[in-house]
């Protein structure tokens, strides 16, 4: 009688199932496979929900039910949990003297206006010998505002408007002046203070207020004060209009937290210390000097110290280890530019600051897979056993890729970690698990583009971009033009969009397409090219990558439209044959571990 067996791989992100039939003669036939999102932290009883779902999905495809399965094989999941966090190296400091506001879509007039701030309703009582920048709050509409300006004999050099009415006012006044509108927090601007506004011509960006020395000149700043307004000038680069107001001293207090140092403790060597503000390359160089990392710590009261303790707290909540046993075993640092809110800003301005993003990995105690197997048996009534080590199983599965041969290296590009294994002819394997994988890339995209939307960031990672240039065509990031018979939704007109299968998803950001694509590509490269090299080096004989002759890529991130090419390009320098897995010729880079589980138990007739 034939029997049905299932291999189940519980990953950080995905639970994958492989279903096979063993016929009366003992021959193995692969029948079906499936994958669902892992429920809960891997290795915990919460996984059972996902296991059941994945089994039902896989069995449904061949018209079978759970009761017909005679055995389940679970993998000895690698006891690693990956997490990511990010901290800026520097904090933007904007002290006492300045407030800013800028970047409406429709400013009006052109040029630079300098004067004292004054509410428009007080023009009557204003002096004749002063220059004024009038402030027009929501309550005063454009007709009223234009009337007040036209009737006044005072010297008005510019206007700041709370509503989106700059053009409407400009069209009705008898003189020309720069007008900036959409200044959301107009009430925060103090009256009677020196201010400068600038509006650039169409298609141009402000020149004076984005230059620290021009601001210093306009406001007669000292050298020290000039240093402190640099973030302001930076946040105004590329905008079409700007407002800078000198505010009374002490309004915005300076605060700064040191970036801090990382301390890398090794099992049997000296500790290494590295300052975070030396950047990612230096951090990674120090890490690579420490072969057996025992733990990584950050200074107390520093940015990195706070980040590491937050991370440990979080991992502690999700893992089964005691807090003092949480040890960071690997870390991946990446240099990034992140948008930071400018303090004292009038319209939510941000400044780009250099930062380091870090993904860390914690090694837990051995995950209690036996307990999980027992619980699976109780929940489903099917005998379940823990059948093999994840890395070896992945290699066995990957080996079903036509054209691959032993000794075989695999790179498992997952969600939480990048794993590598080297399987020798005699069946022994060497494996490593490194911090940083697919989820880290998604986070890098989310943060650097200031999206606050992880699912949009995930889409940006997975699909190409395009610019909607008219209602009937889009220009893809490759430069190619694609036409449509039906008009596109006006909602996407003029926007940068993600081309997701049949859908165009608009990205609500000011960033240009090239910038978004660049951030996407560099995130992928920084994470996976770097990790591929680190991981292969660690499993290779004598840590020499050139001793490896072929590499099969497996895991969810091997489905990416760019990552495999990037790795291939890099490894070609070392004469290594590398390609995406074709597990069983039908699964692509997916299902390697689940397939390996069955092969390891039942032999390799397929
Ligand atoms: P794990 O083994 O850790 O559970 P997986 O092998 O399932 O992880 O990989 C999950 C990762 O793969 C996620 O970060 C996800 O974003 C990524 N991923 C899945 N499909 C694609 C795709 N088509 N393109 C790019 N990345 C993908
Ligand atoms: Mg996996």
Coordinates of C-alpha atoms and ligand atoms in Angstrom, one line a residue:
X1 CA 0.0 0.0 0.0
X2 CA 1.2 3.5 -0.7
X3 CA 2.0 5.9 2.1
X4 CA 2.0 9.7 2.2
X5 CA 4.7 11.6 4.1
X6 CA 5.3 15.3 4.6
X7 CA 8.5 17.2 5.2
X8 CA 8.0 20.5 7.0
X9 CA 10.4 23.4 7.2
X10 CA 9.6 26.0 9.8
X11 CA 11.5 29.2 9.0
X12 CA 11.7 32.6 10.5
X13 CA 9.3 33.9 7.8
X14 CA 7.9 30.9 6.0
X15 CA 6.6 27.4 6.8
X16 CA 7.1 25.2 3.8
X17 CA 5.7 21.7 3.2
X18 CA 6.7 19.0 0.7
X19 CA 4.4 16.1 0.2
X20 CA 5.5 12.8 -1.2
X21 CA 4.1 9.3 -1.8
X22 CA 6.0 6.1 -1.2
X23 CA 4.5 3.4 -3.4
X24 CA 4.2 -0.3 -2.6
X25 CA 7.6 -1.0 -4.1
X26 CA 9.2 1.6 -1.9
X27 CA 9.7 4.2 -4.6
X28 CA 9.4 7.8 -3.8
X29 CA 7.2 10.2 -5.8
X30 CA 7.0 13.9 -5.0
X31 CA 3.4 15.0 -5.2
X32 CA 2.9 18.6 -4.0
X33 CA 4.3 21.5 -2.0
X34 CA 3.1 24.6 -0.3
X35 CA 4.2 27.5 1.9
X36 CA 2.5 29.9 4.3
X37 CA 3.7 32.6 6.7
X38 CA 5.2 31.1 9.9
X39 CA 2.8 31.7 12.8
X40 CA 4.7 32.9 15.9
X41 CA 8.5 32.6 16.6
X42 CA 9.9 29.5 15.0
X43 CA 10.4 26.6 17.4
X44 CA 7.3 27.5 19.5
X45 CA 4.0 25.8 19.8
X46 CA 2.4 28.8 18.0
X47 CA 3.9 27.3 14.8
X48 CA 1.2 24.5 14.7
X49 CA -1.4 26.8 13.2
X50 CA 0.9 27.5 10.3
X51 CA 1.9 23.9 9.9
X52 CA -1.8 22.8 9.7
X53 CA -2.5 25.5 7.1
X54 CA 0.4 24.6 4.9
X55 CA -0.4 20.9 5.1
X56 CA -4.0 21.5 4.1
X57 CA -2.9 23.7 1.3
X58 CA -0.4 21.2 -0.1
X59 CA -2.7 18.2 0.4
X60 CA -5.7 20.0 -1.1
X61 CA -3.8 20.3 -4.4
X62 CA -3.7 16.5 -4.7
X63 CA -7.2 15.9 -3.2
X64 CA -5.9 14.4 0.0
X65 CA -6.6 15.2 3.7
X66 CA -4.4 15.3 6.8
X67 CA -5.7 12.0 8.1
X68 CA -4.1 10.3 5.1
X69 CA -0.6 11.4 6.0
X70 CA 1.3 8.7 7.8
X71 CA 4.4 10.6 8.9
X72 CA 5.7 14.1 9.3
X73 CA 9.3 15.1 9.3
X74 CA 10.3 18.4 11.0
X75 CA 13.7 20.0 10.6
X76 CA 16.1 20.6 13.5
X77 CA 15.7 24.4 13.0
X78 CA 18.8 26.4 13.4
X79 CA 18.6 28.1 16.8
X80 CA 18.9 31.6 15.6
X81 CA 16.6 34.5 15.6
X82 CA 17.4 37.5 13.5
X83 CA 16.3 41.0 14.3
X84 CA 16.9 44.4 13.0
X85 CA 17.1 47.9 14.4
X86 CA 18.4 51.1 13.3
X87 CA 19.9 54.1 15.0
X88 CA 21.3 57.3 13.7
X89 CA 24.9 58.1 14.3
X90 CA 24.2 61.8 14.9
X91 CA 21.2 63.7 16.1
X92 CA 20.2 66.8 14.3
X93 CA 20.6 69.8 16.5
X94 CA 18.9 73.0 15.9
X95 CA 19.3 75.5 18.7
X96 CA 17.8 78.7 19.9
X97 CA 18.0 80.9 16.9
X98 CA 16.0 79.5 14.0
X99 CA 12.8 78.1 12.7
X100 CA 12.0 77.1 9.2
X101 CA 9.2 76.2 6.9
X102 CA 9.2 75.4 3.2
X103 CA 8.2 73.3 0.3
X104 CA 4.7 74.1 -0.7
X105 CA 3.7 72.9 -4.2
X106 CA 2.7 76.3 -5.3
X107 CA 4.7 79.3 -4.0
X108 CA 4.5 82.5 -5.9
X109 CA 6.6 85.4 -6.9
X110 CA 10.4 85.0 -7.1
X111 CA 13.4 86.1 -5.2
X112 CA 14.5 86.7 -1.7
X113 CA 12.6 88.8 0.8
X114 CA 14.0 90.0 4.1
X115 CA 12.1 91.8 6.9
X116 CA 10.6 91.7 10.3
X117 CA 7.7 89.3 10.9
X118 CA 4.3 91.0 11.3
X119 CA 0.7 89.6 11.4
X120 CA -1.1 91.2 8.4
X121 CA -3.9 92.6 10.6
X122 CA -1.3 94.8 12.3
X123 CA -0.1 96.6 9.2
X124 CA -2.0 99.8 10.3
X125 CA 0.2 100.3 13.3
X126 CA 3.5 99.2 11.7
X127 CA 6.4 101.6 11.2
X128 CA 7.1 103.3 7.9
X129 CA 10.9 102.9 8.0
X130 CA 11.0 99.1 8.3
X131 CA 10.8 96.1 5.9
X132 CA 8.1 93.6 6.8
X133 CA 7.3 90.0 6.0
X134 CA 3.6 89.7 6.6
X135 CA 2.0 86.5 8.0
X136 CA -1.4 85.6 6.8
X137 CA -3.3 83.0 9.0
X138 CA -6.1 80.8 7.8
X139 CA -8.8 83.2 9.0
X140 CA -7.8 85.9 6.5
X141 CA -8.8 84.7 3.0
X142 CA -6.9 85.7 -0.2
X143 CA -9.3 88.5 -1.1
X144 CA -9.0 90.1 2.3
X145 CA -5.2 89.6 2.3
X146 CA -4.7 91.2 -1.1
X147 CA -6.9 94.1 -0.1
X148 CA -4.9 94.7 3.1
X149 CA -1.6 94.6 1.2
X150 CA -2.8 96.9 -1.6
X151 CA -4.2 99.5 0.8
X152 CA -1.1 99.6 2.9
X153 CA 1.7 102.1 2.4
X154 CA 4.1 100.1 4.5
X155 CA 7.2 98.4 3.1
X156 CA 6.2 94.8 2.5
X157 CA 9.0 92.5 1.2
X158 CA 7.2 89.1 1.3
X159 CA 4.4 87.1 2.7
X160 CA 4.0 83.8 4.6
X161 CA 0.6 82.2 4.1
X162 CA -1.0 79.4 6.1
X163 CA -3.5 78.4 3.4
X164 CA -2.5 77.2 -0.1
X165 CA -3.2 80.6 -1.6
X166 CA 0.0 82.2 -2.6
X167 CA -0.9 82.3 -6.3
X168 CA -4.4 83.7 -5.6
X169 CA -2.9 86.5 -3.5
X170 CA -0.1 87.3 -6.0
X171 CA -2.7 87.6 -8.8
X172 CA -4.5 90.3 -6.9
X173 CA -1.8 92.5 -5.5
X174 CA -0.2 95.6 -7.1
X175 CA 3.4 94.7 -6.4
X176 CA 5.6 91.7 -6.9
X177 CA 7.1 89.8 -3.9
X178 CA 8.0 86.3 -2.9
X179 CA 5.1 84.5 -1.2
X180 CA 5.4 81.1 0.5
X181 CA 2.2 79.3 1.4
X182 CA 1.1 76.1 3.2
X183 CA 3.1 76.9 6.3
X184 CA 1.2 74.6 8.6
X185 CA 2.4 75.9 12.0
X186 CA 2.3 79.6 11.2
X187 CA 1.3 80.4 14.8
X188 CA 4.7 79.1 15.9
X189 CA 6.5 82.0 14.1
X190 CA 7.3 84.7 16.6
X191 CA 6.3 88.3 15.7
X192 CA 8.8 91.1 15.4
X193 CA 11.7 88.8 14.5
X194 CA 14.0 89.0 11.5
X195 CA 13.0 86.6 8.8
X196 CA 14.0 85.7 5.3
X197 CA 11.9 84.0 2.6
X198 CA 13.0 82.8 -0.7
X199 CA 11.1 81.5 -3.8
X200 CA 13.0 80.0 -6.7
X201 CA 11.9 80.3 -10.3
X202 CA 10.0 77.4 -11.9
X203 CA 12.1 74.3 -12.1
X204 CA 14.8 75.7 -9.9
X205 CA 15.6 75.4 -6.2
X206 CA 16.4 78.0 -3.5
X207 CA 20.0 79.2 -3.6
X208 CA 20.4 81.6 -0.6
X209 CA 18.6 79.8 2.2
X210 CA 20.2 76.5 1.4
X211 CA 23.6 78.0 1.9
X212 CA 24.8 78.3 5.5
X213 CA 27.0 81.3 4.7
X214 CA 24.1 83.2 3.1
X215 CA 21.9 82.5 6.2
X216 CA 24.8 83.7 8.4
X217 CA 25.1 86.8 6.4
X218 CA 21.4 87.6 6.4
X219 CA 21.1 87.1 10.2
X220 CA 24.6 88.2 11.2
X221 CA 25.4 84.9 12.8
X222 CA 28.7 84.1 14.6
X223 CA 30.8 81.1 13.5
X224 CA 29.3 78.9 16.2
X225 CA 25.7 79.9 15.3
X226 CA 26.5 79.2 11.7
X227 CA 27.6 75.7 12.5
X228 CA 24.3 75.0 14.2
X229 CA 22.2 76.1 11.3
X230 CA 23.8 73.7 8.9
X231 CA 21.0 71.1 9.3
X232 CA 18.5 73.9 8.3
X233 CA 20.4 74.8 5.2
X234 CA 20.7 71.1 4.3
X235 CA 17.0 70.4 4.8
X236 CA 16.3 73.3 2.3
X237 CA 18.5 71.9 -0.5
X238 CA 16.4 71.2 -3.5
X239 CA 13.2 72.9 -2.3
X240 CA 11.4 75.5 -4.3
X241 CA 10.8 77.9 -1.5
X242 CA 11.9 78.5 2.1
X243 CA 11.4 80.5 5.2
X244 CA 14.0 81.1 7.9
X245 CA 13.1 83.0 11.0
X246 CA 15.3 84.0 13.8
X247 CA 13.6 83.2 17.0
X248 CA 14.3 84.4 20.5
X249 CA 17.2 82.6 22.2
X250 CA 16.5 79.4 24.0
X251 CA 13.3 78.4 22.2
X252 CA 14.6 75.1 20.9
X253 CA 17.0 73.3 23.2
X254 CA 20.0 71.4 22.0
X255 CA 20.2 67.8 22.8
X256 CA 22.7 65.3 21.7
X257 CA 23.3 61.6 22.5
X258 CA 26.7 60.2 21.7
X259 CA 26.7 57.6 18.9
X260 CA 28.7 55.3 21.2
X261 CA 31.0 52.3 20.8
X262 CA 30.5 48.6 20.1
X263 CA 32.4 46.0 22.2
X264 CA 32.9 42.7 20.4
X265 CA 33.7 40.0 22.9
X266 CA 35.4 36.8 21.6
X267 CA 35.4 33.3 23.0
X268 CA 39.2 33.1 23.3
X269 CA 40.8 36.3 22.2
X270 CA 40.9 40.0 23.0
X271 CA 37.9 42.2 22.9
X272 CA 37.6 44.6 20.0
X273 CA 36.1 48.1 20.3
X274 CA 34.8 50.2 17.5
X275 CA 33.2 53.6 17.5
X276 CA 29.9 53.6 15.6
X277 CA 30.6 56.9 13.9
X278 CA 33.5 55.3 12.1
X279 CA 30.9 53.8 9.8
X280 CA 29.7 50.4 8.7
X281 CA 32.9 49.3 6.9
X282 CA 35.0 49.8 10.0
X283 CA 32.5 48.0 12.2
X284 CA 32.4 45.0 9.8
X285 CA 36.2 44.9 9.6
X286 CA 36.5 44.7 13.4
X287 CA 33.8 42.0 13.4
X288 CA 35.7 39.9 10.9
X289 CA 38.7 39.9 13.1
X290 CA 36.8 38.1 15.7
X291 CA 36.1 34.5 14.5
X292 CA 34.1 33.2 17.5
X293 CA 32.0 36.0 18.7
X294 CA 30.7 35.5 22.2
X295 CA 28.6 38.6 22.5
X296 CA 28.3 42.2 21.2
X297 CA 27.6 45.0 23.6
X298 CA 27.1 48.8 23.3
X299 CA 28.1 51.6 25.7
X300 CA 25.5 52.5 28.3
X301 CA 23.7 55.8 27.6
X302 CA 24.7 55.9 23.9
X303 CA 22.7 55.5 20.8
X304 CA 24.1 52.1 20.0
X305 CA 23.9 51.0 23.7
X306 CA 20.2 51.9 23.8
X307 CA 19.6 50.2 20.5
X308 CA 21.3 46.9 21.5
X309 CA 19.4 46.8 24.8
X310 CA 16.1 47.4 23.0
X311 CA 17.0 44.6 20.6
X312 CA 17.8 42.2 23.4
X313 CA 14.6 43.0 25.2
X314 CA 12.7 42.3 22.0
X315 CA 14.5 39.1 21.3
X316 CA 14.0 38.0 24.8
X317 CA 10.3 38.4 24.5
X318 CA 10.2 36.3 21.4
X319 CA 12.7 33.6 22.4
X320 CA 12.8 31.1 25.1
X321 CA 16.1 32.1 26.7
X322 CA 16.5 34.0 29.9
X323 CA 17.4 37.6 29.5
X324 CA 21.0 37.3 30.7
X325 CA 21.5 34.4 28.2
X326 CA 20.7 36.5 25.2
X327 CA 23.9 36.9 23.3
X328 CA 24.4 38.6 20.0
X329 CA 26.3 36.3 17.8
X330 CA 26.5 38.2 14.6
X331 CA 25.8 41.7 13.4
X332 CA 25.5 43.3 10.0
X333 CA 26.0 47.1 9.8
X334 CA 25.1 49.2 6.8
X335 CA 25.7 52.9 6.2
X336 CA 22.5 54.7 5.4
X337 CA 21.1 58.2 5.0
X338 CA 17.9 58.7 7.0
X339 CA 15.5 61.6 7.1
X340 CA 15.5 63.1 10.6
X341 CA 12.8 65.6 11.7
X342 CA 14.3 69.0 12.0
X343 CA 13.5 70.5 15.4
X344 CA 11.6 73.8 15.3
X345 CA 10.4 73.1 11.8
X346 CA 7.3 74.8 10.5
X347 CA 6.0 72.3 8.0
X348 CA 7.5 69.0 9.1
X349 CA 10.9 69.4 7.4
X350 CA 13.5 66.7 7.5
X351 CA 17.2 66.7 7.1
X352 CA 19.2 63.7 5.7
X353 CA 21.6 62.4 8.4
X354 CA 24.2 59.8 8.2
X355 CA 23.3 56.7 10.2
X356 CA 24.2 53.1 10.7
X357 CA 21.6 50.4 10.5
X358 CA 22.2 47.2 12.3
X359 CA 20.8 43.7 12.0
X360 CA 21.7 41.4 14.8
X361 CA 21.3 37.7 15.4
X362 CA 20.8 36.0 18.7
X363 CA 21.7 32.4 19.2
X364 CA 19.1 30.7 21.4
X365 CA 19.5 27.6 23.4
X366 CA 18.7 24.6 21.2
X367 CA 15.1 25.1 20.1
X368 CA 12.8 22.5 21.7
X369 CA 11.8 20.8 18.4
X370 CA 11.1 17.5 20.1
X371 CA 8.4 19.2 22.1
X372 CA 7.0 20.7 19.0
X373 CA 7.0 17.3 17.3
X374 CA 5.1 15.9 20.2
X375 CA 2.6 18.7 20.1
X376 CA 2.1 18.2 16.3
X377 CA 1.3 14.6 17.0
X378 CA -1.2 15.5 19.6
X379 CA -2.8 18.2 17.5
X380 CA -3.0 16.3 14.2
X381 CA -2.8 12.7 15.2
X382 CA 0.1 12.0 12.9
X383 CA 3.5 10.8 14.2
X384 CA 6.0 13.5 13.8
X385 CA 9.7 13.3 14.2
X386 CA 12.7 15.7 14.1
X387 CA 14.6 14.5 11.1
X388 CA 17.6 16.5 10.3
X389 CA 19.7 19.6 10.7
X390 CA 18.3 22.6 8.6
X391 CA 21.6 23.3 6.7
X392 CA 22.2 19.7 5.7
X393 CA 18.6 19.3 4.6
X394 CA 18.8 22.5 2.6
X395 CA 21.8 21.2 0.8
X396 CA 20.2 17.8 0.1
X397 CA 17.2 19.6 -1.4
X398 CA 19.4 22.0 -3.4
X399 CA 21.3 19.0 -4.8
X400 CA 18.1 18.0 -6.7
X401 CA 19.0 21.0 -8.9
X402 CA 20.1 19.6 -12.2
X403 CA 23.7 20.3 -12.9
X404 CA 24.8 20.6 -9.3
X405 CA 27.2 18.2 -7.7
X406 CA 29.1 17.5 -4.5
X407 CA 30.9 19.1 -2.8
X408 CA 28.1 21.7 -2.9
X409 CA 27.8 25.0 -1.2
X410 CA 24.4 26.6 -0.7
X411 CA 23.4 30.0 0.3
X412 CA 20.0 30.1 1.9
X413 CA 18.7 33.7 1.5
X414 CA 15.9 33.9 4.0
X415 CA 13.9 36.6 5.8
X416 CA 15.8 36.8 9.1
X417 CA 19.2 35.3 8.4
X418 CA 21.6 34.4 5.6
X419 CA 22.7 30.8 6.0
X420 CA 25.5 29.0 4.2
X421 CA 26.4 25.3 4.2
X422 CA 29.0 23.3 2.5
X423 CA 28.1 19.6 1.9
X424 CA 31.0 17.2 1.3
X425 CA 31.0 14.0 -0.6
X426 CA 30.8 12.0 2.6
X427 CA 27.6 13.7 3.7
X428 CA 29.2 15.9 6.4
X429 CA 28.3 19.6 6.3
X430 CA 29.6 22.8 7.7
X431 CA 27.1 25.6 8.3
X432 CA 26.8 29.2 9.4
X433 CA 24.0 31.6 10.1
X434 CA 24.5 35.3 9.7
X435 CA 22.5 38.3 10.7
X436 CA 20.7 40.3 8.0
X437 CA 18.5 39.1 5.2
X438 CA 15.2 39.9 3.3
X439 CA 13.5 41.6 6.2
X440 CA 16.5 43.9 6.8
X441 CA 16.3 45.1 3.2
X442 CA 12.7 45.9 3.6
X443 CA 13.5 47.9 6.7
X444 CA 16.3 49.8 5.0
X445 CA 14.0 50.8 2.2
X446 CA 11.2 51.8 4.6
X447 CA 13.4 53.9 6.7
X448 CA 15.5 55.6 4.1
X449 CA 12.5 56.6 2.1
X450 CA 10.6 57.6 5.2
X451 CA 7.6 55.5 4.1
X452 CA 6.3 54.3 7.5
X453 CA 4.7 51.5 5.5
X454 CA 6.4 48.1 5.6
X455 CA 4.1 46.5 3.0
X456 CA 4.8 49.3 0.5
X457 CA 8.5 48.9 1.3
X458 CA 8.2 45.1 0.6
X459 CA 6.6 45.9 -2.7
X460 CA 9.3 48.3 -3.6
X461 CA 11.8 45.6 -2.9
X462 CA 10.1 42.9 -5.0
X463 CA 8.9 44.8 -8.1
X464 CA 10.3 47.3 -10.6
X465 CA 9.4 50.9 -10.7
X466 CA 7.9 53.1 -13.3
X467 CA 6.9 56.8 -13.8
X468 CA 3.4 57.4 -15.0
X469 CA 4.0 60.0 -17.7
X470 CA 0.5 60.2 -19.1
X471 CA -2.8 58.6 -18.6
X472 CA -2.0 56.2 -21.4
X473 CA 1.6 55.2 -20.9
X474 CA 4.3 54.7 -18.2
X475 CA 8.0 54.8 -18.5
X476 CA 9.7 51.8 -16.8
X477 CA 12.9 52.2 -14.8
X478 CA 14.7 50.5 -17.7
X479 CA 13.7 53.4 -19.9
X480 CA 11.2 51.3 -21.8
X481 CA 7.7 52.8 -22.5
X482 CA 4.6 50.7 -21.9
X483 CA 1.2 51.8 -23.4
X484 CA -2.3 51.1 -22.1
X485 CA -5.5 50.9 -24.1
X486 CA -7.7 52.2 -21.2
X487 CA -6.8 55.4 -19.3
X488 CA -5.0 54.8 -16.0
X489 CA -6.4 56.1 -12.8
X490 CA -5.8 59.8 -12.2
X491 CA -4.6 58.8 -8.8
X492 CA -1.4 57.5 -10.3
X493 CA -0.8 60.3 -12.8
X494 CA 2.6 61.9 -12.5
X495 CA 3.6 59.5 -9.7
X496 CA 6.4 57.0 -9.3
X497 CA 4.7 53.6 -9.0
X498 CA 5.6 50.0 -8.2
X499 CA 4.6 47.7 -11.1
X500 CA 3.1 44.8 -9.0
X501 CA 1.7 42.1 -11.2
X502 CA -1.4 43.7 -12.7
X503 CA -1.5 46.7 -10.3
X504 CA 0.3 50.1 -10.2
X505 CA 0.9 51.1 -6.7
X506 CA 1.7 54.8 -6.2
X507 CA 4.6 55.7 -3.9
X508 CA 3.6 58.9 -2.0
X509 CA 7.0 60.5 -1.6
X510 CA 9.0 63.4 -3.1
X511 CA 11.8 61.1 -4.0
X512 CA 12.6 60.7 -7.7
X513 CA 12.4 57.3 -9.3
X514 CA 16.2 57.1 -9.7
X515 CA 16.7 57.7 -6.0
X516 CA 14.2 55.0 -5.0
X517 CA 15.8 52.5 -7.3
X518 CA 19.3 53.4 -6.0
X519 CA 18.2 52.9 -2.4
X520 CA 16.6 49.6 -3.3
X521 CA 19.7 48.3 -5.1
X522 CA 22.2 49.4 -2.6
X523 CA 20.2 47.9 0.3
X524 CA 20.2 44.5 -1.6
X525 CA 23.9 44.8 -2.3
X526 CA 24.9 45.8 1.2
X527 CA 22.9 43.0 2.7
X528 CA 23.2 40.0 0.4
X529 CA 26.4 40.5 -1.5
X530 CA 28.3 41.3 1.7
X531 CA 26.6 38.4 3.6
X532 CA 27.2 35.9 0.7
X533 CA 31.0 36.6 0.9
X534 CA 31.0 36.5 4.7
X535 CA 29.1 33.3 4.9
X536 CA 31.0 31.4 2.1
X537 CA 34.3 32.5 3.7
X538 CA 33.3 31.0 7.0
X539 CA 32.3 27.6 5.6
X540 CA 35.1 27.3 3.0
X541 CA 38.2 25.3 3.6
X542 CA 40.8 27.4 5.2
X543 CA 38.3 30.3 4.9
X544 CA 39.4 30.6 1.3
X545 CA 36.4 31.3 -0.9
X546 CA 38.3 30.1 -4.0
X547 CA 38.1 26.5 -2.7
X548 CA 34.4 26.5 -3.4
X549 CA 33.4 25.5 -6.9
X550 CA 29.7 25.7 -7.1
X551 CA 27.0 27.5 -5.1
X552 CA 23.2 27.0 -5.3
X553 CA 21.0 29.9 -4.1
X554 CA 17.8 28.9 -2.2
X555 CA 15.3 30.6 0.1
X556 CA 12.7 33.3 -0.4
X557 CA 15.1 36.1 -1.2
X558 CA 16.6 34.0 -4.1
X559 CA 13.3 34.8 -5.9
X560 CA 14.3 38.4 -6.0
X561 CA 14.6 39.9 -9.5
X562 CA 18.0 41.4 -8.7
X563 CA 19.7 39.7 -5.8
X564 CA 20.8 36.5 -7.5
X565 CA 22.4 38.6 -10.3
X566 CA 24.3 40.7 -7.9
X567 CA 25.7 37.6 -6.1
X568 CA 26.5 36.0 -9.4
X569 CA 28.4 39.0 -10.5
X570 CA 30.4 39.2 -7.3
X571 CA 31.2 35.5 -7.2
X572 CA 32.3 35.4 -10.8
X573 CA 35.5 37.2 -9.7
X574 CA 36.3 34.0 -7.7
X575 CA 35.5 31.6 -10.6
X576 CA 32.5 30.1 -8.7
X577 CA 29.6 28.7 -10.6
X578 CA 26.5 30.1 -8.9
X579 CA 22.9 30.1 -9.8
X580 CA 19.4 30.0 -8.4
X581 CA 18.3 26.6 -7.3
X582 CA 15.8 24.5 -9.3
X583 CA 14.7 22.2 -6.5
X584 CA 13.3 19.0 -8.0
X585 CA 13.2 20.9 -11.3
X586 CA 9.8 22.3 -10.3
X587 CA 10.2 24.4 -7.2
X588 CA 12.7 27.1 -8.2
X589 CA 14.8 28.1 -5.1
X590 CA 11.9 27.2 -2.8
X591 CA 11.2 24.1 -0.7
X592 CA 14.8 22.9 -0.4
X593 CA 14.7 22.1 3.3
X594 CA 11.3 20.4 3.1
X595 CA 12.4 18.4 0.1
X596 CA 15.7 17.5 1.8
X597 CA 13.9 16.2 4.9
X598 CA 12.0 13.6 2.8
X599 CA 15.1 12.6 0.8
X600 CA 17.1 12.1 4.0
X601 CA 14.5 9.7 5.3
X602 CA 13.3 7.9 2.3
X603 CA 16.2 7.8 -0.2
X604 CA 16.5 9.5 -3.5
X605 CA 14.3 7.9 -6.1
X606 CA 12.3 10.7 -7.6
Ligands
LIG1 P1 12.8 31.8 6.2 O1 13.5 30.6 5.7 O2 13.6 32.7 7.1 O3 11.5 31.6 6.7 P2 12.2 32.5 3.4 O4 13.2 31.6 2.8 O5 10.8 32.2 3.4 O6 12.6 32.8 4.9 O7 12.4 34.0 2.9 C1 11.7 35.1 3.3 C2 12.2 36.4 2.6 O8 12.0 36.2 1.2 C3 11.3 37.6 3.0 O9 12.2 38.6 3.4 C4 10.7 38.0 1.7 O10 10.6 39.4 1.5 C5 11.6 37.4 0.6 N1 10.8 37.1 -0.6 C6 9.8 36.2 -0.8 N2 9.4 36.3 -2.1 C7 10.2 37.2 -2.7 C8 10.3 37.8 -4.1 N3 9.5 37.3 -5.0 N4 11.2 38.7 -4.3 C9 12.0 39.2 -3.4 N5 12.0 38.7 -2.1 C10 11.1 37.8 -1.8
LIG2 MG1 14.6 29.0 5.5

